[in-house]
Amino acid sequence: MADRYRLIHTVPASHLVVTKDTVFETGVGVYDQGKYIQVAFELTGQGQFRPVAAAGADPHTGSAGQLEDVEKAAVAALKGVQFELKSAHPYKTPAYEVYRLVSV
């Protein structure tokens, strides 16, 4: 059996559909040997950050030095090999996690 991974990424709600579509096009979200596609779990919530101008922050949303609250979604989906998230994500450095899954 090929290695399987779970990709979890957070994204502003305004970019949820485009990021999901992009990762689904690369094969993320395939389950049960292709019997199901575009499988994902989503949670919505509030994210916050304060861009630091002295560190060179150039935020997609908000202004340097100001605390920014953003409605965000976290999306979890399965993937067998690679994924492409950065091209669709509005942030220069998307927040994501990848976990290798093992059968038990």
PDB file of C-alpha atoms in Angstrom:
ATOM      1  CA  MET A   1       0.000   0.000   0.000  1.00  0.00           C
ATOM      2  CA  ALA A   2       1.304   3.456  -0.891  1.00  0.00           C
ATOM      3  CA  ASP A   3       2.010   5.954   1.849  1.00  0.00           C
ATOM      4  CA  ARG A   4      -0.982   8.108   2.720  1.00  0.00           C
ATOM      5  CA  TYR A   5      -0.933  11.559   4.239  1.00  0.00           C
ATOM      6  CA  ARG A   6      -3.425  13.953   5.801  1.00  0.00           C
ATOM      7  CA  LEU A   7      -3.037  17.589   4.755  1.00  0.00           C
ATOM      8  CA  ILE A   8      -4.522  20.180   7.099  1.00  0.00           C
ATOM      9  CA  HIS A   9      -4.432  23.809   6.025  1.00  0.00           C
ATOM     10  CA  THR A  10      -5.957  27.027   7.287  1.00  0.00           C
ATOM     11  CA  VAL A  11      -7.120  29.726   4.931  1.00  0.00           C
ATOM     12  CA  PRO A  12      -9.187  32.910   5.071  1.00  0.00           C
ATOM     13  CA  ALA A  13     -12.845  32.051   4.403  1.00  0.00           C
ATOM     14  CA  SER A  14     -12.690  34.255   1.288  1.00  0.00           C
ATOM     15  CA  HIS A  15     -10.219  31.801  -0.311  1.00  0.00           C
ATOM     16  CA  LEU A  16     -11.679  28.504   0.935  1.00  0.00           C
ATOM     17  CA  VAL A  17     -13.222  27.344  -2.341  1.00  0.00           C
ATOM     18  CA  VAL A  18     -10.239  28.193  -4.565  1.00  0.00           C
ATOM     19  CA  THR A  19      -7.725  26.465  -2.262  1.00  0.00           C
ATOM     20  CA  LYS A  20      -9.893  23.347  -1.957  1.00  0.00           C
ATOM     21  CA  ASP A  21     -10.416  23.201  -5.725  1.00  0.00           C
ATOM     22  CA  THR A  22      -6.663  23.512  -6.303  1.00  0.00           C
ATOM     23  CA  VAL A  23      -5.656  20.749  -3.903  1.00  0.00           C
ATOM     24  CA  PHE A  24      -8.490  18.496  -5.106  1.00  0.00           C
ATOM     25  CA  GLU A  25      -7.241  18.890  -8.700  1.00  0.00           C
ATOM     26  CA  THR A  26      -3.903  17.391  -7.608  1.00  0.00           C
ATOM     27  CA  GLY A  27      -5.518  14.317  -6.090  1.00  0.00           C
ATOM     28  CA  VAL A  28      -6.037  15.394  -2.491  1.00  0.00           C
ATOM     29  CA  GLY A  29      -9.267  14.091  -0.996  1.00  0.00           C
ATOM     30  CA  VAL A  30      -9.400  10.677  -2.685  1.00  0.00           C
ATOM     31  CA  TYR A  31     -10.746   7.984  -0.375  1.00  0.00           C
ATOM     32  CA  ASP A  32     -11.428   4.250  -0.550  1.00  0.00           C
ATOM     33  CA  GLN A  33      -9.439   3.611  -3.739  1.00  0.00           C
ATOM     34  CA  GLY A  34     -11.200   6.349  -5.683  1.00  0.00           C
ATOM     35  CA  LYS A  35     -14.763   5.455  -4.722  1.00  0.00           C
ATOM     36  CA  TYR A  36     -15.015   8.914  -3.159  1.00  0.00           C
ATOM     37  CA  ILE A  37     -13.307  12.114  -4.259  1.00  0.00           C
ATOM     38  CA  GLN A  38     -13.055  15.655  -2.853  1.00  0.00           C
ATOM     39  CA  VAL A  39     -13.366  14.246   0.667  1.00  0.00           C
ATOM     40  CA  ALA A  40     -12.534  16.827   3.343  1.00  0.00           C
ATOM     41  CA  PHE A  41     -13.435  17.967   6.840  1.00  0.00           C
ATOM     42  CA  GLU A  42     -13.804  21.687   7.551  1.00  0.00           C
ATOM     43  CA  LEU A  43     -13.918  23.780  10.694  1.00  0.00           C
ATOM     44  CA  THR A  44     -14.489  27.521  10.756  1.00  0.00           C
ATOM     45  CA  GLY A  45     -13.249  29.924  13.368  1.00  0.00           C
ATOM     46  CA  GLN A  46     -11.381  33.134  14.048  1.00  0.00           C
ATOM     47  CA  GLY A  47      -7.665  33.498  13.461  1.00  0.00           C
ATOM     48  CA  GLN A  48      -5.510  36.399  14.557  1.00  0.00           C
ATOM     49  CA  PHE A  49      -2.072  37.788  13.843  1.00  0.00           C
ATOM     50  CA  ARG A  50      -0.082  41.007  14.209  1.00  0.00           C
ATOM     51  CA  PRO A  51       2.284  41.681  11.275  1.00  0.00           C
ATOM     52  CA  VAL A  52       5.671  43.020  12.428  1.00  0.00           C
ATOM     53  CA  ALA A  53       6.902  45.809  10.138  1.00  0.00           C
ATOM     54  CA  ALA A  54      10.457  45.727  11.545  1.00  0.00           C
ATOM     55  CA  ALA A  55      10.692  42.066  10.541  1.00  0.00           C
ATOM     56  CA  GLY A  56       9.607  42.851   6.986  1.00  0.00           C
ATOM     57  CA  ALA A  57       5.976  41.713   7.178  1.00  0.00           C
ATOM     58  CA  ASP A  58       3.898  42.593   4.129  1.00  0.00           C
ATOM     59  CA  PRO A  59       0.517  41.054   4.970  1.00  0.00           C
ATOM     60  CA  HIS A  60      -2.117  39.995   2.461  1.00  0.00           C
ATOM     61  CA  THR A  61      -4.730  41.124   4.988  1.00  0.00           C
ATOM     62  CA  GLY A  62      -4.415  43.896   7.555  1.00  0.00           C
ATOM     63  CA  SER A  63      -1.656  46.380   8.300  1.00  0.00           C
ATOM     64  CA  ALA A  64       1.757  46.049   9.921  1.00  0.00           C
ATOM     65  CA  GLY A  65       1.595  46.690  13.652  1.00  0.00           C
ATOM     66  CA  GLN A  66      -2.166  46.150  13.882  1.00  0.00           C
ATOM     67  CA  LEU A  67      -3.777  43.068  15.410  1.00  0.00           C
ATOM     68  CA  GLU A  68      -5.900  41.479  12.704  1.00  0.00           C
ATOM     69  CA  ASP A  69      -8.828  39.105  13.271  1.00  0.00           C
ATOM     70  CA  VAL A  70      -9.803  36.996  10.271  1.00  0.00           C
ATOM     71  CA  GLU A  71     -12.567  34.464   9.729  1.00  0.00           C
ATOM     72  CA  LYS A  72     -10.709  31.310   8.715  1.00  0.00           C
ATOM     73  CA  ALA A  73     -11.406  27.727   7.794  1.00  0.00           C
ATOM     74  CA  ALA A  74      -9.305  24.675   8.573  1.00  0.00           C
ATOM     75  CA  VAL A  75      -9.562  21.919   5.965  1.00  0.00           C
ATOM     76  CA  ALA A  76      -8.343  18.353   6.465  1.00  0.00           C
ATOM     77  CA  ALA A  77      -8.068  15.942   3.524  1.00  0.00           C
ATOM     78  CA  LEU A  78      -6.199  12.768   2.580  1.00  0.00           C
ATOM     79  CA  LYS A  79      -3.422  12.589   0.003  1.00  0.00           C
ATOM     80  CA  GLY A  80      -1.329   9.784  -1.421  1.00  0.00           C
ATOM     81  CA  VAL A  81       1.727  11.707  -2.662  1.00  0.00           C
ATOM     82  CA  GLN A  82       2.222  15.438  -3.290  1.00  0.00           C
ATOM     83  CA  PHE A  83      -0.080  18.438  -3.030  1.00  0.00           C
ATOM     84  CA  GLU A  84      -0.139  21.953  -4.432  1.00  0.00           C
ATOM     85  CA  LEU A  85      -1.468  24.561  -2.024  1.00  0.00           C
ATOM     86  CA  LYS A  86       0.768  27.608  -2.351  1.00  0.00           C
ATOM     87  CA  SER A  87      -0.431  28.625  -5.827  1.00  0.00           C
ATOM     88  CA  ALA A  88      -4.018  29.106  -4.618  1.00  0.00           C
ATOM     89  CA  HIS A  89      -3.406  30.384  -1.081  1.00  0.00           C
ATOM     90  CA  PRO A  90      -3.459  34.172  -0.581  1.00  0.00           C
ATOM     91  CA  TYR A  91      -0.690  34.163   2.045  1.00  0.00           C
ATOM     92  CA  LYS A  92       2.988  34.061   1.038  1.00  0.00           C
ATOM     93  CA  THR A  93       3.558  31.331   3.621  1.00  0.00           C
ATOM     94  CA  PRO A  94       0.398  29.237   4.076  1.00  0.00           C
ATOM     95  CA  ALA A  95      -0.209  27.560   7.411  1.00  0.00           C
ATOM     96  CA  TYR A  96      -0.490  23.812   6.924  1.00  0.00           C
ATOM     97  CA  GLU A  97       0.377  20.479   8.499  1.00  0.00           C
ATOM     98  CA  VAL A  98       1.023  17.111   6.871  1.00  0.00           C
ATOM     99  CA  TYR A  99       0.752  13.846   8.785  1.00  0.00           C
ATOM    100  CA  ARG A 100       1.818  10.417   7.536  1.00  0.00           C
ATOM    101  CA  LEU A 101      -0.940   7.898   8.184  1.00  0.00           C
ATOM    102  CA  VAL A 102      -0.249   4.339   9.275  1.00  0.00           C
ATOM    103  CA  SER A 103      -2.610   1.379   9.342  1.00  0.00           C
ATOM    104  CA  VAL A 104      -3.160  -0.119  12.785  1.00  0.00           C
TER     105      VAL A 104
END
